[in-house]
Amino acid sequence: MKLSIIGAGYVGLVAAACFTEVGNEVICVEKDQSKIDSIYAGNIPIYEPGLDELIDKGIKSNKLRFTNNLEEAVKFSDVIFLCLGTPQEDSGKADLSQVEEVSSKIAELITDYKLIVEKSTVPVGTHQLIKKNIERYSKRSVDFDVASNPEFLREGFALQDFMHPVRIVVGAESERAKELFKELYKPFTDGGNLLLITDPTTSELIKYACNSFLATKISFINLIAELCDKVGADVTQVAEAMGLDSRIGKEFLRAGIGYGGSCLPKDVSAFIKIYESNDLDNGFLKEIHKTNERSKKRFVEKIEEVLWINKNKKIAILGLAFKPNTDDIREAPSIDVVKKLSERGARLSLYDPKAMSSFKKLFPENNNLKYCEDVYSAVSDADALVIVTDWQEFKDIDLKILKSKMKLPIILDARNLFDPTTIKSLGFEYYSIGRP
Ligand code: NAD
């Protein structure tokens, strides 16, 4: 098939690479020319394991192209995927300005049938707004469908998730659109077995329901961790026992500093707003959000409790990305940690395997904030080590070397990376989440 993907971000790049890999011809449209230049120079603007090779392969096969010319892409393709950002507005609602802008432009360019697909996460009912917008801006009577096809990839495992999905959700009305999706997703869905076709409204709602449920699991276990901290119980054992029950499942039951990233925080907020705009109050999700905020706050307070005075203390921070195997720092808990410790006058030495260049844009280097080349230079002469992201590299730290480099062997671990008994036996003062 001939496809266009609008937006070369995390979702757009992965979709473009994977759709090309299974034999489609793809044009990816990106308005930021520097991203296109960077891709053609061999530097993919995001870090996602395996993505650079796949994009390189697609470009070399002449099946994948990048452009800032929307017209070229619209003319070329049968199916147009909107992979645009839908960030959070100050009110908590999803900001749909990128979707509105692009759909208006597409309207002016369509001359024959197109299937326009919302792959971005958009509020329930957005397909109707896009449809109306296209009708409003098109210069002639045009034949098109608007469908919903939410994306469920996890950053860090995006290629695997896209190529081998556990399900694909499509919300389409016309038979023509449904048939196009069946054809397109055949290579990914075990001959169609994993393809769930609904109406567009239901499909839009499914994405928010999934992300809100995942956020709920994380906040739930963090709530249990709060109590474990008070009564001396072990949250990892609680989670293990809960997770063995197949009705509960073990995923997303790891206590920590709370969820971050470009999806869960904004989607929970947007879902709350969707309820409000339908005259309903989702008090339940509001509590999930509050619990998450409290998890971050509690950890930052713990640093002060443990170190007493933070001013002038050298604190090493390991992990800036919102989770391992990505360079994405959107809504990362590390932002809260670095902001608060900087305000308290601590001297910070930061290290992350992939996220330092984006973090530097938020927090430029200064006398009290330095970026380091590796774990051991970050912890050198530190009064304490704070672990914020669970990169494998941190799990593999040589604890004896670590101890020899630090001024004081104090670790505050927001991801429960180490066994408390083992690490304490090595002479560390160790604080984790919900474990004695
Ligand atoms: P992103 O911000 O990384 O990518 C959006 C891209 O669109 C950017 O490169 C931006 O420059 C480009 N863009 C903006 N306006 C444009 C225009 N007029 N023409 C062409 N390009 C334009 O966002 P993302 O993380 O890829 O997420 C995209 C959507 O998918 C969001 O709705 C998000 O909620 C959803 N989603 C994201 C993930 C994830 O893990 N990142 C997973 C599932 C769903």
Short mmCIF file of C-alpha atoms and ligand atoms in Angstrom, two decimals:
data_model
loop_
_atom_site.label_atom_id
_atom_site.label_comp_id
_atom_site.label_asym_id
_atom_site.label_seq_id
_atom_site.Cartn_x
_atom_site.Cartn_y
_atom_site.Cartn_z
CA MET A 1 0.00 0.00 0.00
CA LYS A 2 0.97 3.62 -0.34
CA LEU A 3 0.92 5.29 3.05
CA SER A 4 1.74 8.65 4.49
CA ILE A 5 2.62 9.27 8.08
CA ILE A 6 2.29 12.82 9.35
CA GLY A 7 4.66 13.58 12.22
CA ALA A 8 8.10 12.02 12.62
CA GLY A 9 8.03 11.71 16.40
CA TYR A 10 8.19 8.55 18.52
CA VAL A 11 5.03 7.07 17.04
CA GLY A 12 5.42 8.35 13.48
CA LEU A 13 8.99 7.14 13.03
CA VAL A 14 8.22 3.69 14.38
CA ALA A 15 5.05 3.36 12.29
CA ALA A 16 6.87 4.57 9.16
CA ALA A 17 9.76 2.14 9.65
CA CYS A 18 7.56 -0.87 10.46
CA PHE A 19 4.99 -0.30 7.71
CA THR A 20 7.89 -0.04 5.24
CA GLU A 21 9.49 -3.20 6.62
CA VAL A 22 6.40 -5.29 5.74
CA GLY A 23 6.36 -4.08 2.13
CA ASN A 24 4.47 -0.79 1.97
CA GLU A 25 5.67 2.42 0.36
CA VAL A 26 5.76 5.20 2.92
CA ILE A 27 6.20 8.96 2.90
CA CYS A 28 6.72 10.49 6.32
CA VAL A 29 5.93 14.21 6.61
CA GLU A 30 7.65 16.26 9.29
CA LYS A 31 7.40 20.03 9.61
CA ASP A 32 10.70 20.34 11.45
CA GLN A 33 13.27 20.32 8.62
CA SER A 34 16.15 19.78 11.06
CA LYS A 35 14.66 16.37 11.97
CA ILE A 36 14.53 15.40 8.30
CA ASP A 37 18.11 16.53 7.72
CA SER A 38 19.21 14.62 10.77
CA ILE A 39 17.45 11.42 9.58
CA TYR A 40 19.09 11.63 6.14
CA ALA A 41 22.45 12.25 7.83
CA GLY A 42 21.96 8.95 9.67
CA ASN A 43 21.08 10.44 13.05
CA ILE A 44 17.56 9.46 14.07
CA PRO A 45 16.23 12.27 16.28
CA ILE A 46 15.00 9.89 19.01
CA TYR A 47 16.56 6.91 20.73
CA GLU A 48 14.61 3.71 20.24
CA PRO A 49 16.49 0.40 20.09
CA GLY A 50 16.77 -0.92 16.51
CA LEU A 51 14.97 2.02 14.90
CA ASP A 52 18.01 3.52 13.19
CA GLU A 53 18.75 0.26 11.33
CA LEU A 54 15.15 -0.15 10.20
CA ILE A 55 14.87 3.43 8.95
CA ASP A 56 18.20 3.15 7.17
CA LYS A 57 17.01 -0.07 5.49
CA GLY A 58 13.75 1.60 4.43
CA ILE A 59 15.50 4.64 2.96
CA LYS A 60 18.03 2.49 1.08
CA SER A 61 15.24 0.37 -0.41
CA ASN A 62 13.63 3.59 -1.75
CA LYS A 63 10.38 2.56 -0.04
CA LEU A 64 10.64 5.14 2.74
CA ARG A 65 11.02 8.88 2.24
CA PHE A 66 10.92 11.90 4.53
CA THR A 67 9.67 15.31 3.45
CA ASN A 68 8.11 18.50 4.74
CA ASN A 69 5.81 18.61 1.72
CA LEU A 70 2.33 17.55 2.83
CA GLU A 71 0.92 17.91 -0.67
CA GLU A 72 3.33 15.34 -2.09
CA ALA A 73 2.36 12.88 0.65
CA VAL A 74 -1.40 13.38 0.32
CA LYS A 75 -1.29 12.90 -3.45
CA PHE A 76 0.88 9.79 -3.12
CA SER A 77 -1.01 7.84 -0.47
CA ASP A 78 -4.22 5.86 -0.02
CA VAL A 79 -4.02 5.98 3.76
CA ILE A 80 -2.87 8.96 5.84
CA PHE A 81 -1.86 8.40 9.45
CA LEU A 82 -1.92 11.40 11.79
CA CYS A 83 0.92 10.80 14.26
CA LEU A 84 0.92 14.32 15.65
CA GLY A 85 1.49 15.45 19.20
CA THR A 86 -1.58 15.91 21.42
CA PRO A 87 0.09 17.44 24.49
CA GLN A 88 -1.67 18.56 27.63
CA GLU A 89 -3.13 22.05 27.80
CA ASP A 90 -2.89 23.99 31.07
CA SER A 91 -6.53 23.08 31.72
CA GLY A 92 -5.64 19.36 31.55
CA LYS A 93 -7.40 18.88 28.19
CA ALA A 94 -5.60 17.47 25.15
CA ASP A 95 -4.33 20.21 22.82
CA LEU A 96 -5.58 19.25 19.36
CA SER A 97 -4.14 22.21 17.46
CA GLN A 98 -1.66 20.07 15.46
CA VAL A 99 -4.47 17.70 14.45
CA GLU A 100 -6.77 20.56 13.49
CA GLU A 101 -4.08 22.32 11.46
CA VAL A 102 -3.03 19.23 9.51
CA SER A 103 -6.58 18.03 8.85
CA SER A 104 -7.50 21.47 7.45
CA LYS A 105 -4.51 21.35 5.11
CA ILE A 106 -5.26 17.78 4.04
CA ALA A 107 -8.82 18.90 3.20
CA GLU A 108 -7.49 21.39 0.67
CA LEU A 109 -5.28 18.76 -0.97
CA ILE A 110 -7.57 15.74 -1.37
CA THR A 111 -8.72 14.97 -4.89
CA ASP A 112 -9.59 11.27 -4.60
CA TYR A 113 -10.53 8.80 -1.84
CA LYS A 114 -8.35 8.85 1.29
CA LEU A 115 -8.56 6.99 4.55
CA ILE A 116 -7.45 9.43 7.26
CA VAL A 117 -6.42 7.69 10.45
CA GLU A 118 -6.04 9.14 13.94
CA LYS A 119 -3.07 7.32 15.40
CA SER A 120 -2.46 10.09 17.90
CA THR A 121 -4.29 9.72 21.20
CA VAL A 122 -7.29 12.00 20.86
CA PRO A 123 -10.38 12.68 22.98
CA VAL A 124 -13.53 10.70 22.38
CA GLY A 125 -15.43 12.23 19.46
CA THR A 126 -12.42 13.79 17.72
CA HIS A 127 -13.03 11.76 14.54
CA GLN A 128 -16.27 13.71 14.10
CA LEU A 129 -14.43 17.03 14.47
CA ILE A 130 -11.82 15.98 11.91
CA LYS A 131 -14.55 14.89 9.49
CA LYS A 132 -16.36 18.20 9.86
CA ASN A 133 -13.10 20.10 9.47
CA ILE A 134 -12.25 18.30 6.25
CA GLU A 135 -15.70 18.97 4.83
CA ARG A 136 -15.36 22.62 5.85
CA TYR A 137 -11.95 23.21 4.28
CA SER A 138 -12.12 21.06 1.15
CA LYS A 139 -12.66 22.97 -2.06
CA ARG A 140 -14.64 20.22 -3.75
CA SER A 141 -16.87 17.35 -2.77
CA VAL A 142 -14.43 14.72 -1.58
CA ASP A 143 -14.61 11.04 -0.79
CA PHE A 144 -12.87 10.12 2.45
CA ASP A 145 -13.15 8.24 5.72
CA VAL A 146 -11.85 9.21 9.12
CA ALA A 147 -10.96 6.27 11.36
CA SER A 148 -9.34 5.72 14.72
CA ASN A 149 -6.38 3.40 15.20
CA PRO A 150 -4.80 4.16 18.58
CA GLU A 151 -1.18 3.23 19.13
CA PHE A 152 -0.17 1.04 22.07
CA LEU A 153 3.61 0.83 21.60
CA ARG A 154 5.87 1.17 24.62
CA GLU A 155 8.90 3.38 24.18
CA GLY A 156 11.99 1.22 24.57
CA PHE A 157 10.15 -1.80 23.06
CA ALA A 158 8.45 0.08 20.25
CA LEU A 159 9.60 -2.04 17.29
CA GLN A 160 8.73 -5.29 18.99
CA ASP A 161 5.33 -3.91 20.04
CA PHE A 162 4.55 -2.59 16.57
CA MET A 163 5.70 -5.67 14.68
CA HIS A 164 4.21 -8.17 17.17
CA PRO A 165 1.23 -6.45 18.76
CA VAL A 166 -0.97 -8.14 21.36
CA ARG A 167 -3.93 -6.51 19.62
CA ILE A 168 -4.69 -3.82 17.08
CA VAL A 169 -7.70 -1.64 17.66
CA VAL A 170 -9.41 0.02 14.74
CA GLY A 171 -12.48 2.21 14.86
CA ALA A 172 -13.99 2.50 11.40
CA GLU A 173 -17.42 3.06 9.93
CA SER A 174 -17.34 2.22 6.23
CA GLU A 175 -16.69 -1.25 4.81
CA ARG A 176 -14.05 0.29 2.55
CA ALA A 177 -12.08 1.58 5.53
CA LYS A 178 -12.42 -1.72 7.40
CA GLU A 179 -11.15 -3.66 4.37
CA LEU A 180 -8.16 -1.33 4.00
CA PHE A 181 -7.22 -1.90 7.65
CA LYS A 182 -7.60 -5.68 7.32
CA GLU A 183 -5.25 -5.65 4.33
CA LEU A 184 -2.75 -3.28 5.93
CA TYR A 185 -2.53 -5.11 9.24
CA LYS A 186 -2.51 -8.67 7.84
CA PRO A 187 1.27 -9.03 8.29
CA PHE A 188 1.07 -7.91 11.93
CA THR A 189 -2.01 -9.68 13.20
CA ASP A 190 -1.58 -13.36 12.59
CA GLY A 191 -3.86 -13.20 9.54
CA GLY A 192 -6.33 -10.87 11.26
CA ASN A 193 -6.81 -12.73 14.56
CA LEU A 194 -5.60 -9.84 16.68
CA LEU A 195 -7.53 -7.12 14.87
CA LEU A 196 -10.38 -5.68 16.90
CA ILE A 197 -12.73 -3.53 14.83
CA THR A 198 -15.08 -1.15 16.62
CA ASP A 199 -16.78 2.14 15.85
CA PRO A 200 -14.46 5.20 16.05
CA THR A 201 -15.91 6.52 19.33
CA THR A 202 -15.31 3.21 21.11
CA SER A 203 -11.82 2.95 19.65
CA GLU A 204 -10.90 6.45 20.87
CA LEU A 205 -12.22 5.56 24.32
CA ILE A 206 -10.30 2.25 24.46
CA LYS A 207 -6.95 4.07 24.35
CA TYR A 208 -7.79 6.28 27.33
CA ALA A 209 -9.30 3.34 29.23
CA CYS A 210 -6.07 1.35 28.75
CA ASN A 211 -3.69 4.12 29.80
CA SER A 212 -5.85 5.09 32.76
CA PHE A 213 -5.94 1.49 33.93
CA LEU A 214 -2.15 1.21 33.68
CA ALA A 215 -1.79 4.44 35.65
CA THR A 216 -4.22 3.01 38.20
CA LYS A 217 -2.08 -0.10 38.72
CA ILE A 218 1.03 2.02 39.28
CA SER A 219 -0.69 4.40 41.69
CA PHE A 220 -2.36 1.47 43.47
CA ILE A 221 0.93 -0.25 44.25
CA ASN A 222 2.48 3.08 45.27
CA LEU A 223 -0.39 3.54 47.69
CA ILE A 224 0.40 0.11 49.14
CA ALA A 225 4.08 1.14 49.32
CA GLU A 226 3.14 4.21 51.40
CA LEU A 227 1.59 1.93 54.01
CA CYS A 228 4.45 -0.59 53.80
CA ASP A 229 6.87 2.24 54.63
CA LYS A 230 4.86 3.08 57.74
CA VAL A 231 4.32 -0.45 59.05
CA GLY A 232 7.58 -2.09 57.94
CA ALA A 233 6.07 -4.45 55.34
CA ASP A 234 7.66 -5.27 51.96
CA VAL A 235 5.80 -3.97 48.90
CA THR A 236 7.74 -6.17 46.47
CA GLN A 237 6.41 -9.28 48.22
CA VAL A 238 2.89 -7.85 48.29
CA ALA A 239 3.15 -7.14 44.54
CA GLU A 240 4.54 -10.60 43.82
CA ALA A 241 1.71 -12.30 45.66
CA MET A 242 -0.90 -10.07 44.01
CA GLY A 243 0.60 -10.56 40.56
CA LEU A 244 0.49 -14.35 40.74
CA ASP A 245 -3.28 -14.07 40.69
CA SER A 246 -4.09 -14.12 36.97
CA ARG A 247 -7.08 -11.86 37.57
CA ILE A 248 -4.62 -9.18 38.70
CA GLY A 249 -1.44 -9.88 36.70
CA LYS A 250 2.09 -8.90 37.65
CA GLU A 251 2.77 -6.09 35.14
CA PHE A 252 2.78 -2.47 36.31
CA LEU A 253 2.86 -3.45 39.97
CA ARG A 254 6.36 -2.16 40.70
CA ALA A 255 6.39 0.47 43.39
CA GLY A 256 8.50 3.51 42.63
CA ILE A 257 8.56 7.25 42.25
CA GLY A 258 5.38 7.30 40.13
CA TYR A 259 4.56 7.33 36.45
CA GLY A 260 5.80 9.93 33.98
CA GLY A 261 6.34 10.11 30.24
CA SER A 262 4.44 11.59 27.35
CA CYS A 263 1.36 9.39 27.72
CA LEU A 264 0.09 8.38 31.17
CA PRO A 265 0.07 11.81 32.90
CA LYS A 266 -1.51 13.65 29.98
CA ASP A 267 -3.95 10.87 29.11
CA VAL A 268 -5.20 10.56 32.69
CA SER A 269 -5.73 14.34 32.78
CA ALA A 270 -7.45 14.36 29.40
CA PHE A 271 -9.70 11.44 30.40
CA ILE A 272 -10.78 13.33 33.52
CA LYS A 273 -11.66 16.28 31.25
CA ILE A 274 -13.54 14.01 28.84
CA TYR A 275 -15.74 12.88 31.76
CA GLU A 276 -16.28 16.50 32.77
CA SER A 277 -17.27 17.52 29.27
CA ASN A 278 -19.91 14.78 29.46
CA ASP A 279 -21.19 16.10 32.83
CA LEU A 280 -19.61 13.22 34.74
CA ASP A 281 -17.10 13.32 37.56
CA ASN A 282 -14.31 10.73 37.47
CA GLY A 283 -13.24 11.24 41.08
CA PHE A 284 -11.52 7.86 40.95
CA LEU A 285 -9.01 9.00 38.30
CA LYS A 286 -8.47 12.30 40.11
CA GLU A 287 -7.26 10.26 43.10
CA ILE A 288 -4.96 8.23 40.82
CA HIS A 289 -3.41 11.47 39.61
CA LYS A 290 -3.07 12.83 43.16
CA THR A 291 -1.45 9.61 44.36
CA ASN A 292 1.09 9.89 41.56
CA GLU A 293 1.94 13.47 42.48
CA ARG A 294 2.30 12.38 46.12
CA SER A 295 4.67 9.53 45.16
CA LYS A 296 7.06 12.01 43.53
CA LYS A 297 6.78 14.45 46.43
CA ARG A 298 7.33 11.76 49.06
CA PHE A 299 10.55 10.65 47.41
CA VAL A 300 11.93 14.19 47.14
CA GLU A 301 11.04 14.78 50.80
CA LYS A 302 12.80 11.56 51.75
CA ILE A 303 16.04 12.93 50.27
CA GLU A 304 15.82 15.89 52.63
CA GLU A 305 14.88 13.69 55.59
CA VAL A 306 17.85 11.39 54.98
CA LEU A 307 20.49 14.02 54.20
CA TRP A 308 19.10 16.59 56.65
CA ILE A 309 20.55 19.67 54.94
CA ASN A 310 20.75 19.48 51.13
CA LYS A 311 22.51 22.81 50.56
CA ASN A 312 26.05 22.31 49.22
CA LYS A 313 25.75 18.51 49.42
CA LYS A 314 27.03 16.76 46.33
CA ILE A 315 24.24 14.51 45.12
CA ALA A 316 24.65 12.16 42.16
CA ILE A 317 21.49 11.52 40.15
CA LEU A 318 21.36 8.42 37.98
CA GLY A 319 18.57 8.32 35.41
CA LEU A 320 16.83 11.23 33.71
CA ALA A 321 14.65 9.46 31.12
CA PHE A 322 11.12 8.73 32.34
CA LYS A 323 11.89 5.03 31.95
CA PRO A 324 14.80 2.90 30.67
CA ASN A 325 15.67 2.37 26.98
CA THR A 326 14.43 5.76 25.84
CA ASP A 327 15.72 9.32 25.69
CA ASP A 328 12.23 10.70 26.38
CA ILE A 329 12.13 13.06 29.37
CA ARG A 330 8.59 14.37 28.94
CA GLU A 331 6.99 14.49 32.43
CA ALA A 332 9.92 12.46 33.79
CA PRO A 333 10.03 12.28 37.62
CA SER A 334 13.71 13.28 37.35
CA ILE A 335 12.52 16.80 36.49
CA ASP A 336 10.82 17.13 39.90
CA VAL A 337 13.86 15.71 41.68
CA VAL A 338 16.40 17.96 39.94
CA LYS A 339 14.22 21.07 40.31
CA LYS A 340 13.66 20.57 44.03
CA LEU A 341 17.26 19.66 44.86
CA SER A 342 18.52 22.65 42.84
CA GLU A 343 16.16 24.93 44.78
CA ARG A 344 17.58 23.50 48.00
CA GLY A 345 21.09 24.45 46.86
CA ALA A 346 22.49 20.95 46.36
CA ARG A 347 25.39 20.38 43.97
CA LEU A 348 24.14 17.88 41.41
CA SER A 349 26.04 15.53 39.14
CA LEU A 350 23.75 13.91 36.60
CA TYR A 351 24.11 10.88 34.38
CA ASP A 352 21.77 9.06 31.99
CA PRO A 353 22.83 6.73 29.17
CA LYS A 354 20.58 8.40 26.54
CA ALA A 355 18.60 11.36 27.89
CA MET A 356 21.27 13.91 28.80
CA SER A 357 21.12 16.01 25.65
CA SER A 358 17.35 16.61 25.95
CA PHE A 359 17.68 17.20 29.71
CA LYS A 360 20.39 19.82 29.13
CA LYS A 361 17.83 21.90 27.22
CA LEU A 362 15.66 22.03 30.36
CA PHE A 363 18.50 22.29 32.88
CA PRO A 364 21.66 23.79 31.33
CA GLU A 365 24.93 23.12 33.10
CA ASN A 366 25.95 25.60 35.81
CA ASN A 367 28.24 25.71 38.85
CA ASN A 368 25.88 23.51 40.84
CA LEU A 369 24.69 21.20 38.07
CA LYS A 370 27.07 19.06 36.03
CA TYR A 371 26.51 16.31 33.47
CA CYS A 372 28.86 13.33 33.74
CA GLU A 373 30.20 10.79 31.27
CA ASP A 374 29.38 7.70 33.27
CA VAL A 375 28.08 6.36 36.56
CA TYR A 376 31.41 6.38 38.35
CA SER A 377 32.32 9.97 37.51
CA ALA A 378 28.84 11.06 38.63
CA VAL A 379 29.18 9.42 42.05
CA SER A 380 32.75 10.54 42.63
CA ASP A 381 33.00 12.25 46.05
CA ALA A 382 29.18 12.34 46.35
CA ASP A 383 27.42 12.68 49.69
CA ALA A 384 24.57 10.59 48.31
CA LEU A 385 23.37 8.77 45.23
CA VAL A 386 19.79 9.09 44.01
CA ILE A 387 18.53 6.54 41.46
CA VAL A 388 15.56 7.75 39.44
CA THR A 389 15.41 5.48 36.34
CA ASP A 390 15.85 1.71 36.29
CA TRP A 391 18.36 1.39 33.46
CA GLN A 392 20.02 -2.06 33.30
CA GLU A 393 23.38 -0.25 33.43
CA PHE A 394 22.54 0.88 36.97
CA LYS A 395 21.48 -2.62 38.05
CA ASP A 396 24.90 -3.79 36.84
CA ILE A 397 26.88 -1.23 38.88
CA ASP A 398 29.90 -2.66 40.69
CA LEU A 399 28.83 -1.78 44.22
CA LYS A 400 32.34 -2.10 45.68
CA ILE A 401 33.75 0.42 43.20
CA LEU A 402 30.70 2.62 43.77
CA LYS A 403 31.33 2.67 47.50
CA SER A 404 35.01 3.44 47.07
CA LYS A 405 34.18 6.48 44.88
CA MET A 406 31.51 8.03 47.10
CA LYS A 407 32.24 10.35 50.01
CA LEU A 408 29.37 8.81 51.97
CA PRO A 409 27.78 5.47 51.04
CA ILE A 410 24.19 6.67 50.99
CA ILE A 411 21.75 5.49 48.29
CA LEU A 412 18.17 6.63 47.78
CA ASP A 413 16.66 4.31 45.22
CA ALA A 414 13.34 5.30 43.64
CA ARG A 415 13.19 2.08 41.60
CA ASN A 416 14.01 -0.65 44.13
CA LEU A 417 16.97 -1.86 42.05
CA PHE A 418 18.90 -3.62 44.78
CA ASP A 419 18.21 -6.18 47.44
CA PRO A 420 18.20 -4.22 50.74
CA THR A 421 19.90 -6.94 52.79
CA THR A 422 22.76 -7.43 50.31
CA ILE A 423 23.42 -3.76 49.79
CA LYS A 424 23.29 -2.95 53.50
CA SER A 425 25.74 -5.80 54.17
CA LEU A 426 28.19 -3.99 51.86
CA GLY A 427 28.08 -0.98 54.18
CA PHE A 428 25.58 1.21 52.33
CA GLU A 429 22.90 3.24 54.02
CA TYR A 430 20.06 2.29 51.64
CA TYR A 431 16.57 3.74 51.25
CA SER A 432 14.10 2.38 48.73
CA ILE A 433 10.32 2.43 48.23
CA GLY A 434 8.01 0.46 50.51
CA ARG A 435 10.67 -1.96 51.75
CA PRO A 436 12.15 -2.28 55.24
P1 NAD B 1 6.00 13.66 19.17
O1 NAD B 1 5.78 15.00 19.73
O2 NAD B 1 7.27 12.91 19.43
O3 NAD B 1 5.81 13.69 17.58
C1 NAD B 1 4.97 14.56 16.89
C2 NAD B 1 5.70 15.02 15.64
O4 NAD B 1 4.79 15.73 14.80
C3 NAD B 1 6.86 16.00 15.93
O5 NAD B 1 8.03 15.54 15.30
C4 NAD B 1 6.36 17.31 15.34
O6 NAD B 1 7.42 18.15 14.88
C5 NAD B 1 5.49 16.81 14.20
N1 NAD B 1 4.53 17.79 13.72
C6 NAD B 1 3.82 18.71 14.43
N2 NAD B 1 3.05 19.45 13.60
C7 NAD B 1 3.27 18.98 12.34
C8 NAD B 1 2.79 19.34 11.06
N3 NAD B 1 1.93 20.33 10.91
N4 NAD B 1 3.25 18.65 10.00
C9 NAD B 1 4.12 17.64 10.13
N5 NAD B 1 4.64 17.27 11.32
C10 NAD B 1 4.22 17.93 12.41
O7 NAD B 1 4.78 12.77 19.68
P2 NAD B 1 4.71 11.18 19.86
O8 NAD B 1 5.32 10.78 21.16
O9 NAD B 1 5.15 10.51 18.60
O10 NAD B 1 3.14 10.99 20.03
C11 NAD B 1 2.25 11.21 18.97
C12 NAD B 1 0.86 10.81 19.41
O11 NAD B 1 0.81 9.40 19.70
C13 NAD B 1 0.37 11.49 20.69
O12 NAD B 1 -1.01 11.70 20.59
C14 NAD B 1 0.66 10.48 21.78
O13 NAD B 1 -0.18 10.61 22.89
C15 NAD B 1 0.39 9.18 21.04
N6 NAD B 1 1.14 8.02 21.56
C16 NAD B 1 2.44 8.16 21.92
C17 NAD B 1 3.13 7.05 22.38
C18 NAD B 1 4.57 7.16 22.81
O14 NAD B 1 5.06 6.22 23.43
N7 NAD B 1 5.28 8.24 22.52
C19 NAD B 1 2.50 5.79 22.45
C20 NAD B 1 1.18 5.70 22.04
C21 NAD B 1 0.50 6.82 21.60
#
